[in-house]
Tab-separated table of C-alpha atoms in Angstrom:
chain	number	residue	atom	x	y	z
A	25	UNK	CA	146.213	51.452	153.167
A	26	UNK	CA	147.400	47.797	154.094
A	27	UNK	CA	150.758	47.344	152.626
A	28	UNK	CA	149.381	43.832	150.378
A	29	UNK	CA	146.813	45.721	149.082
A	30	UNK	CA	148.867	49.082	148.305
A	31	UNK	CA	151.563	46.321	146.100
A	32	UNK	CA	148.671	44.938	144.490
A	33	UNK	CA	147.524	48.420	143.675
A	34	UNK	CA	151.017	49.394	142.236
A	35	UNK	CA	151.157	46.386	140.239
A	36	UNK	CA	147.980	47.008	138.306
A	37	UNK	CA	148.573	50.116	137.888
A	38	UNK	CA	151.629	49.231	136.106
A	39	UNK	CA	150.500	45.636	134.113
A	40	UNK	CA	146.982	46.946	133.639
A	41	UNK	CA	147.013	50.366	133.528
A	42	UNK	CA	150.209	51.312	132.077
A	43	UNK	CA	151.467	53.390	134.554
A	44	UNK	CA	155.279	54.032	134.162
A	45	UNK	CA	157.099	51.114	135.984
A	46	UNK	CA	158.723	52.439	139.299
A	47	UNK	CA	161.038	49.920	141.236
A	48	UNK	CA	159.047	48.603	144.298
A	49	UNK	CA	161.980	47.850	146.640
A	50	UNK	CA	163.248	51.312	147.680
A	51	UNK	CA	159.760	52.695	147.799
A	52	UNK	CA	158.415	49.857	150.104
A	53	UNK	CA	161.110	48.405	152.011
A	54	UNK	CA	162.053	52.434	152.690
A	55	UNK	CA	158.783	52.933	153.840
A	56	UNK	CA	158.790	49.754	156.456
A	57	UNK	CA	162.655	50.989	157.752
A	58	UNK	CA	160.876	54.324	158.110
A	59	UNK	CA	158.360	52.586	160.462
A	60	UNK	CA	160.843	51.084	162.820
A	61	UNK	CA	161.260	47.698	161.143
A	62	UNK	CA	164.318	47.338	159.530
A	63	UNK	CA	165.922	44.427	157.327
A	64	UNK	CA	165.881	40.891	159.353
A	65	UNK	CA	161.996	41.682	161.314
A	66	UNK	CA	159.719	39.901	160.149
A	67	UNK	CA	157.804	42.164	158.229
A	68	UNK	CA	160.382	43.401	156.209
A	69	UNK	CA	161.264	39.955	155.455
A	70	UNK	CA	157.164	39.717	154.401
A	71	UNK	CA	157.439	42.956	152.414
A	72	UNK	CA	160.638	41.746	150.767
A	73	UNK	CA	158.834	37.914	149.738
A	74	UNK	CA	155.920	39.501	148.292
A	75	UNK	CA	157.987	42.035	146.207
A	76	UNK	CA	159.841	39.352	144.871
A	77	UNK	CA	156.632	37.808	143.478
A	78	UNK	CA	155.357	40.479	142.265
A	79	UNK	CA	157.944	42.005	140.470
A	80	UNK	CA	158.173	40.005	137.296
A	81	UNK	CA	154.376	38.848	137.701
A	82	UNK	CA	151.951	38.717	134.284
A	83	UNK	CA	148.326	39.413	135.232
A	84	UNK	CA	147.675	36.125	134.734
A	85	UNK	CA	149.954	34.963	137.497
A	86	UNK	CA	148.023	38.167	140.145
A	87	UNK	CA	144.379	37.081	139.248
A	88	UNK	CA	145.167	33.031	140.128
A	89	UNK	CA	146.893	34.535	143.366
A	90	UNK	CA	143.561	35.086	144.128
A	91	UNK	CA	141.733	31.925	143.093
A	92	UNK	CA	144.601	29.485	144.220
A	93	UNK	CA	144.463	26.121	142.417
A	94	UNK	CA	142.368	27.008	139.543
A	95	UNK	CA	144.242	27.807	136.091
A	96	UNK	CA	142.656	30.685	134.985
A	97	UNK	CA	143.216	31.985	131.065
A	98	UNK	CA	144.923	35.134	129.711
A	99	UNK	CA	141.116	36.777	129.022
A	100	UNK	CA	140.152	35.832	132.458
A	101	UNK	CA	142.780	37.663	133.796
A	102	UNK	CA	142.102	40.288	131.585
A	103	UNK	CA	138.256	40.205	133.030
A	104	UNK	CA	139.550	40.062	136.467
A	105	UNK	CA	141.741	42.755	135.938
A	106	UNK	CA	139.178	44.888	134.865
A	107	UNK	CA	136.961	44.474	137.522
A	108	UNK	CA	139.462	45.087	140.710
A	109	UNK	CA	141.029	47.919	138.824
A	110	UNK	CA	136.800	48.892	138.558
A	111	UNK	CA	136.482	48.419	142.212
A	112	UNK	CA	139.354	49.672	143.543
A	113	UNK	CA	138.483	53.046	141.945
A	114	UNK	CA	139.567	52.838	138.324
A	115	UNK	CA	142.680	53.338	136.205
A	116	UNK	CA	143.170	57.046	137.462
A	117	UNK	CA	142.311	55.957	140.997
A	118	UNK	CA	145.429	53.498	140.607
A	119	UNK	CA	147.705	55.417	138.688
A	120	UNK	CA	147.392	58.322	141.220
A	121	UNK	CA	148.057	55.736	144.626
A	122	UNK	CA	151.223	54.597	142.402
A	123	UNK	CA	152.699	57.450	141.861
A	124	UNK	CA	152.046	58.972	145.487
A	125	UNK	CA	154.635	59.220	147.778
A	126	UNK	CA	153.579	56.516	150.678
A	127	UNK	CA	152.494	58.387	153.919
A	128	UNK	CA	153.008	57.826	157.461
């Protein structure tokens, strides 16, 4: 799994699904050290930017993430919510990835 995709996955899982907030710091950034790519490469410093975004992030601020320069409304985000939680498998589907340990 991508590492974008698996934060976007742990952040709906928490905002939309209501899966028990778990800091995404140690978990990531451990996991990209445990790689071979430790604080100051470049894709830690990635990892640590998008964190930072995400971490006090409404729904409504994810879904126009994806549609850049259009405001979008809280039921929008709602709807858009629904549908990549729907696509990506589901609130069980996310829930499960979030609380997985991330593998090698």
């Amino acid at each position: 799994m991508g590492i974008d995709y698996a934060l976007m996955v742990h952040v709906l899982a928490e905002k939309y699904c209501g899966a028990e907030p778990k800091p995404m710091r140690p978990r990531f950034l451990g996991y990209i050290q445990k790689q071979g790519c430790p604080p100051g490469t470049q894709i830690y410093s990635d990892v640590e930017e998008a964190i930072a975004k995400l971490e006090g992030a409404s729904l409504q601020f994810l879904a126009e993430t994806e549609v850049p320069d259009l405001p979008i409304s809280e039921r929008q985000a709602q709807e858009w919510a629904s549908s990549v939680t729907k696509e990506l498998g589901g609130c069980d589907a996310l829930k499960n990835a979030h609380d997985a340990e991330l593998q090698r």
